[in-house]
Amino acid sequence: MTKPITTQPDASSNEPALPSDLIEALPGKFLVFDGPDGSGKSTQLKMFLKAANAAGLRITEVREPGGTEVGEKIRDALLEHLDREEMSLRCEMLLYMASRAQLCEQVIDPALKRGDLVVADRFVSSTYAYQGAAGGIPFSEIDSAAKIAMQGITPDSTLIFDVDQETAASRLNPLLDRMEAKGAAFHKRVREGYQSLIAGDPEHERYLGIDARGNEPQVFANIIDALRTRFVG
Ligand code: TMP
C-alpha cells in the first residue's frame, strides 16, 4: 500500500479521492455496493475504485452475478429473456447462489487472505431484496442457501444506494434485461426490501444506507462519510 501524502481529499481537484484515515482502514475489508436497478451504484463504484487505485490500495473488484467464467455464463442465463418459459423463483435464487459460491471460493476468499480490499457490485443483499422481499422466498430459505454458497464469507459492510423509483427508472437503459423488466410493483418491493435491511440494522454493523438522490460528487461524499463513520469512528 502506498502511504498517502495528504490527510484530506484535495478540495481543488475534481477527481474523487479518499481521506488517509479511511485508506488505512480499508486493506483486507470486503465492501459491497448494492441497491435497486438505476440507483447509480455502479457509477459510484467506478468512482470509488478510481480513488482507491489512486490511493495505492490493492483491490479485487467483482460483480454479481458473474465475476468468474462459470459465473458469467450463469449471469447470461439469469438476465436473458426466455422464449417459452418463466424461470421459477427458486431456480433463479439458486442460480444467483451458484454464481456466488464460485466467486467466493475462486476469487473473494483468496483475495481477502492476501489482504486485498475486495469491492463487489452486488452480493447476497440483492438476493434478500429481489428474490426475498420482492419475489416472496422466505429469508430463512435464502439464509440456508447462502450458508452453503458463502462458506462463512460475509461483507464488512454493504452500502445500499437509495433513490426514488422515478429517478431509478430514468437512469435505466431502455433495453431492459429479464430482471429489470419485472415491472414497477416488483421494483417497489425491491426498494422496500433494501430499506428494511437498513432499518433492521440500526447500529450499521452490516448495512450503510446511502442517499443517492444527489449529483455524482454529492453521492460520493455520502459514501465517504458513511465509510468513515463505520471504519474510522
Ligand atoms: P446488475 O444489473 O446490477 O448487474 O444486476 C443484475 C440483476 O440481477 C439486477 O436486476 C439485480 C439482479 N439480482 C438478483 O435479483 N439477485 C441477486 O442475488 C443478484 C446478485 C442480482
Coordinates of C-alpha atoms in Angstrom, one line a residue, residues 34-40 122 125-136 139 159-169 171 179 182-200 207-214:
D34 CA -25.9 -2.6 -3.7
G35 CA -29.2 -1.1 -4.5
P36 CA -32.2 -1.2 -6.9
D37 CA -31.6 -1.1 -10.6
G38 CA -31.0 2.5 -11.6
S39 CA -29.8 3.6 -8.1
G40 CA -26.4 4.7 -9.5
R122 CA -24.0 -6.6 -5.6
S125 CA -28.2 -8.4 0.0
S126 CA -29.5 -8.4 -3.6
T127 CA -31.0 -11.9 -3.1
Y128 CA -32.8 -10.8 0.0
A129 CA -34.2 -7.8 -1.8
Y130 CA -35.1 -9.3 -5.2
Q131 CA -35.9 -13.0 -4.6
G132 CA -36.8 -12.4 -0.9
A133 CA -38.7 -9.2 -0.3
A134 CA -39.9 -8.7 -3.9
G135 CA -40.1 -12.4 -5.1
G136 CA -41.5 -13.9 -1.9
F139 CA -35.5 -15.2 4.3
L159 CA -23.6 0.1 1.0
I160 CA -27.2 0.4 -0.1
F161 CA -28.0 3.2 -2.6
D162 CA -31.5 4.5 -2.3
V163 CA -33.3 6.7 -4.8
D164 CA -37.0 7.2 -5.6
Q165 CA -38.4 4.9 -8.2
E166 CA -38.9 7.6 -10.8
T167 CA -35.2 8.6 -10.7
A168 CA -34.1 5.0 -10.8
A169 CA -36.3 4.3 -13.8
R171 CA -31.3 6.1 -15.1
M179 CA -34.8 -8.7 -14.1
K182 CA -40.3 -7.4 -13.9
G183 CA -42.4 -4.2 -13.6
A184 CA -42.9 -1.3 -11.2
A185 CA -44.7 -3.2 -8.4
F186 CA -41.8 -5.7 -8.2
H187 CA -39.2 -2.9 -8.2
K188 CA -41.1 -1.1 -5.5
R189 CA -40.9 -4.2 -3.3
V190 CA -37.2 -4.5 -4.1
R191 CA -36.6 -0.9 -2.8
E192 CA -38.7 -1.6 0.3
G193 CA -36.7 -4.8 0.8
Y194 CA -33.4 -2.8 0.8
Q195 CA -34.9 -0.2 3.1
S196 CA -36.0 -2.9 5.6
L197 CA -32.4 -4.4 5.6
I198 CA -31.1 -0.9 6.6
A199 CA -33.9 -0.4 9.2
G200 CA -33.1 -3.8 10.7
Y207 CA -25.6 -2.1 6.1
L208 CA -24.9 1.5 5.3
G209 CA -27.8 3.4 3.7
I210 CA -26.6 5.9 1.1
D211 CA -28.8 8.8 -0.1
A212 CA -28.3 8.5 -3.8
R213 CA -30.5 11.4 -5.0
G214 CA -27.8 14.0 -5.5

